[in-house]
Short mmCIF file of C-alpha atoms in Angstrom, two decimals:
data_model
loop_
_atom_site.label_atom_id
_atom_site.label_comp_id
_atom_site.label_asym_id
_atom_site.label_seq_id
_atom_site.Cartn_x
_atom_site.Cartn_y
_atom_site.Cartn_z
CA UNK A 26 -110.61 -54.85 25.20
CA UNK A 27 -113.09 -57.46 25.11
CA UNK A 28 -113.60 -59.10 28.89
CA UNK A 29 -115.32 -62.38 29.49
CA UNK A 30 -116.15 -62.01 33.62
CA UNK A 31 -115.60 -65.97 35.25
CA UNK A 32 -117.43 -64.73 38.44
CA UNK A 33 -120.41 -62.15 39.65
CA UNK A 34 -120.67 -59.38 41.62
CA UNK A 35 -118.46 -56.13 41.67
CA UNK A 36 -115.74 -56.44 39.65
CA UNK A 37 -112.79 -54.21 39.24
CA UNK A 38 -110.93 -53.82 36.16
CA UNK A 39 -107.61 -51.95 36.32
CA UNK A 40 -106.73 -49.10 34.11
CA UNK A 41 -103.34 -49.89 32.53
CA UNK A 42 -100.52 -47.49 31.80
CA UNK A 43 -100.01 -46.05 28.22
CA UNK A 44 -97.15 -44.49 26.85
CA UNK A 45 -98.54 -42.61 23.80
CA UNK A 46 -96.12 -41.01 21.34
CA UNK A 47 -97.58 -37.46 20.34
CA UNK A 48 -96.79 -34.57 18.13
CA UNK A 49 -96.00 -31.19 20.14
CA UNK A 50 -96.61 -28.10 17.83
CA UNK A 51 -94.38 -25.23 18.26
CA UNK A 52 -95.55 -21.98 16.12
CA UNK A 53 -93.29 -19.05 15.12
CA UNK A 54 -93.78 -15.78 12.95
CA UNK A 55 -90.86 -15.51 10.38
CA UNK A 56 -91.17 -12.39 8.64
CA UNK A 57 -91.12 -13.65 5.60
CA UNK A 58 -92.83 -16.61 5.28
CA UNK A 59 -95.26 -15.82 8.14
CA UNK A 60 -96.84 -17.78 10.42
CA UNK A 61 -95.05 -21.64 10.43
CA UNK A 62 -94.87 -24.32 12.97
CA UNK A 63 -92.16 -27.22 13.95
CA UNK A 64 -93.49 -30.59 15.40
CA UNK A 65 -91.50 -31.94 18.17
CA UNK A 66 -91.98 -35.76 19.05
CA UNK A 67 -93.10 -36.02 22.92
CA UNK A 68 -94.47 -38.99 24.65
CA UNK A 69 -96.88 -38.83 27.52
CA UNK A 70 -97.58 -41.76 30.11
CA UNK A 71 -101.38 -42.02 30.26
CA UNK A 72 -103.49 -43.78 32.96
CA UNK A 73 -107.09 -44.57 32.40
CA UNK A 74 -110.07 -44.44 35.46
CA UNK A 75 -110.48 -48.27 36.93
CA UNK A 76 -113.63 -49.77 35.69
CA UNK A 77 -116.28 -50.90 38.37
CA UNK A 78 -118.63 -53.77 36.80
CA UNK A 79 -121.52 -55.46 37.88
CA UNK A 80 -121.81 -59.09 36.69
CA UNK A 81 -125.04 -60.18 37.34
CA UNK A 82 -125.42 -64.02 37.90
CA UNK A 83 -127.26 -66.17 35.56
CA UNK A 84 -130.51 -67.06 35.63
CA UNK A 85 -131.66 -69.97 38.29
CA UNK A 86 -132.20 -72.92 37.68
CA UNK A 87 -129.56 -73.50 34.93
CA UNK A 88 -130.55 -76.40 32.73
CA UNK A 89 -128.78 -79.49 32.96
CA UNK A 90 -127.06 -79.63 30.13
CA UNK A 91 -125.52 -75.91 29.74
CA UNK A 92 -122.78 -75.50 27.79
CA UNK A 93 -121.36 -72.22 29.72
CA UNK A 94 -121.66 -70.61 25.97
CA UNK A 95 -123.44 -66.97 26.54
CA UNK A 96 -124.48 -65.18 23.20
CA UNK A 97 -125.93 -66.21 20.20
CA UNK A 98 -125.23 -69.74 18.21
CA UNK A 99 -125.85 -72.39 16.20
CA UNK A 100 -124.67 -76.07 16.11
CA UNK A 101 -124.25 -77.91 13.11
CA UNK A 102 -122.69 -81.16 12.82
CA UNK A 103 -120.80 -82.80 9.51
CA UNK A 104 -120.74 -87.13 9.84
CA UNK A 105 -117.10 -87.67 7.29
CA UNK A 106 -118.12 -90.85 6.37
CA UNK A 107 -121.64 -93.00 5.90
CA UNK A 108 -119.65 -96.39 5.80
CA UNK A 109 -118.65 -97.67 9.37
CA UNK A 110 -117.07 -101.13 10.50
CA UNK A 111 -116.87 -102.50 13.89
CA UNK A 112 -113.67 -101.32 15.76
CA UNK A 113 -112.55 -98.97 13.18
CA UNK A 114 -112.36 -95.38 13.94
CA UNK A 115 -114.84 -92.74 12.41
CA UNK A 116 -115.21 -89.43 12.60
CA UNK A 117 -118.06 -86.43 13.34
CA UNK A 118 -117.42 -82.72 13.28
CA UNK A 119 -119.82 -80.20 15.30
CA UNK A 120 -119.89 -76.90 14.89
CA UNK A 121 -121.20 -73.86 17.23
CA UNK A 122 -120.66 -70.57 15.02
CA UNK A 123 -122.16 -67.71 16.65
CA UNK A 124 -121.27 -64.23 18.88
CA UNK A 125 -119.80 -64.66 22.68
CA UNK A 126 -117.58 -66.61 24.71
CA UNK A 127 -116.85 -69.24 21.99
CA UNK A 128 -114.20 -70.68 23.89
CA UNK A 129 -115.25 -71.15 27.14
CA UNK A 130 -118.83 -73.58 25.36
CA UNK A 131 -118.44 -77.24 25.99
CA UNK A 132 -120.43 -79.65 24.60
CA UNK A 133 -122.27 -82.47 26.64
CA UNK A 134 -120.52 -86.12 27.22
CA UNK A 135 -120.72 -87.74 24.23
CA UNK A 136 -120.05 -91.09 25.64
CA UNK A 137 -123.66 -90.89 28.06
CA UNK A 138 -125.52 -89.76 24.28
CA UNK A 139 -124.59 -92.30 21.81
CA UNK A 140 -125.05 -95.95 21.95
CA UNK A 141 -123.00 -97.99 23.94
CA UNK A 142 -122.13 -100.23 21.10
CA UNK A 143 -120.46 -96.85 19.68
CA UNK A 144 -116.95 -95.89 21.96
CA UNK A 145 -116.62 -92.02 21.79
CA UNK A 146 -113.15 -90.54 22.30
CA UNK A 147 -112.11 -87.02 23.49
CA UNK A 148 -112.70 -84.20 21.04
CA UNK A 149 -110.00 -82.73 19.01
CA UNK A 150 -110.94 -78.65 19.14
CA UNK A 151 -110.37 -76.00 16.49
CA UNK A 152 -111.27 -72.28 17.56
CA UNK A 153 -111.26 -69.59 14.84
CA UNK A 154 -112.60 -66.10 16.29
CA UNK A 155 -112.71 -62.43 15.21
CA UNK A 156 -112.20 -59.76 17.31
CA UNK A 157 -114.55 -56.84 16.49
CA UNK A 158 -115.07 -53.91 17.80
CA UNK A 159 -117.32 -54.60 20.83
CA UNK A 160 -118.14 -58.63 20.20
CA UNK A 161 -115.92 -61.86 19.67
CA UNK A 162 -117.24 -63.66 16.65
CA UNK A 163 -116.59 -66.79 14.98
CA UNK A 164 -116.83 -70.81 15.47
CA UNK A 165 -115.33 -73.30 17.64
CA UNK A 166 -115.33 -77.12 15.83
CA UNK A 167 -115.60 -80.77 18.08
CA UNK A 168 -114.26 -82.99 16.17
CA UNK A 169 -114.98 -86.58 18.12
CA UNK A 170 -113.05 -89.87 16.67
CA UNK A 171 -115.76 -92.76 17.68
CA UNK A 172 -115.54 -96.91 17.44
CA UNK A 173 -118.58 -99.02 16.31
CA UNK A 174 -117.99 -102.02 19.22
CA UNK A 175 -120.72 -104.07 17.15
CA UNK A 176 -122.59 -104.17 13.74
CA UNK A 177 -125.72 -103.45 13.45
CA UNK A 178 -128.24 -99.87 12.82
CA UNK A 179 -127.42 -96.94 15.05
CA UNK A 180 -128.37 -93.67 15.68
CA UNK A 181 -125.97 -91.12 16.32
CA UNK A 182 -128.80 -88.56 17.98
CA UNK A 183 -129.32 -85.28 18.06
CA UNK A 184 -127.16 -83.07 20.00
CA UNK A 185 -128.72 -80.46 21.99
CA UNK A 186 -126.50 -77.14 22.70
CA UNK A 187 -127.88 -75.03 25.42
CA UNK A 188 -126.37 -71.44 25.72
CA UNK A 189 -127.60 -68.52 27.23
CA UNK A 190 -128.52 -65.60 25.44
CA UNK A 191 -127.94 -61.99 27.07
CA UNK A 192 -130.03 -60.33 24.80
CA UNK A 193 -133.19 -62.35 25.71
CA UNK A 194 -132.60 -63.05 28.81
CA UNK A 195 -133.18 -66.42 28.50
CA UNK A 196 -131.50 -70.04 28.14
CA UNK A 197 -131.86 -71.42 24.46
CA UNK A 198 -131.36 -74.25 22.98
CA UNK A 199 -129.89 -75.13 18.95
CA UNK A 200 -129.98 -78.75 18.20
CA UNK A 201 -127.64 -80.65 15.41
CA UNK A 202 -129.37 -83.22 13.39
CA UNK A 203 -129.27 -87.46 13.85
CA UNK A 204 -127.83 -90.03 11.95
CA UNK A 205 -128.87 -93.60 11.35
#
């Protein structure tokens, strides 16, 4: 199991019950084939220890904008179209691929970052993970619908992902690129 604590301090994790189905060897001496052996099916119920953890509380003070992601990532962002009329929908992808808690990241309010001749809608999200062996891997996509109110030049700015990383310690920060 891979765990993803939602609060700090001691937390106990519960050892659940297995039923695992096992091979039970019975040897014999036949005179004359010699030694030989029989396997039996048997199934034994087995109970793990409980886990104690300590989840230690991140760093103070958290930035602002912190997207809750903690691990490793990068943001990328994908603009569908370069041609844009007022009060028609468009549409811009971002991407954070990366190692950690890929769906518990959010990304900051559009709507207080772009224009305000530019309406932003509610993301449509798309989360495609891999569970390894001790890390969850993969990306999670934003894909925002947004309304030019007006004509004119625009910038759709940068978008700055904050995420904490466990491995330095530290908050971090991967930024997407602008578009005019």
């Amino acid at each position: 199991y891979i765990i993803f604590p939602q609060m700090t301090g001691q937390l106990k994790v519960k050892g659940n019950t297995y039923t695992v189905s096992v091979d039970q060897r019975e040897y014999y001496h036949d005179p004359f084939w010699g030694q030989l052996s029989v396997a039996k099916p048997l199934q034994l119920n087995v109970t793990p220890n409980d886990l104690i953890i300590n989840v230690k509380q991140l760093p103070s003070p958290k930035p602002s904008n912190f997207s809750g992601g903690v691990g490793k990532f990068t943001i990328s962002s994908q603009l569908k179209s370069n041609d844009f009329k007022t009060n028609q929908v468009a549409s811009i992808v971002y991407t954070i691929t990366g190692i950690g808690n890929l769906k518990y990241i959010q990304l900051p309010d559009l709507s207080t970052v772009y224009p305000n001749q530019i309406e932003v809608y509610t993301p449509t999200t798309d989360v495609k993970t891999h569970v390894g062996s001790a890390d969850v891997s993969g990306s999670i996509s934003f894909d925002y619908s947004f309304m030019p109110l007006e004509e004119g030049n625009f910038t759709l700015p940068k978008i700055d992902f904050v995420y904490f990383n466990p491995t330095s310690g530290k908050y971090e920060t991967t930024t997407s690129k602008s578009y005019d």
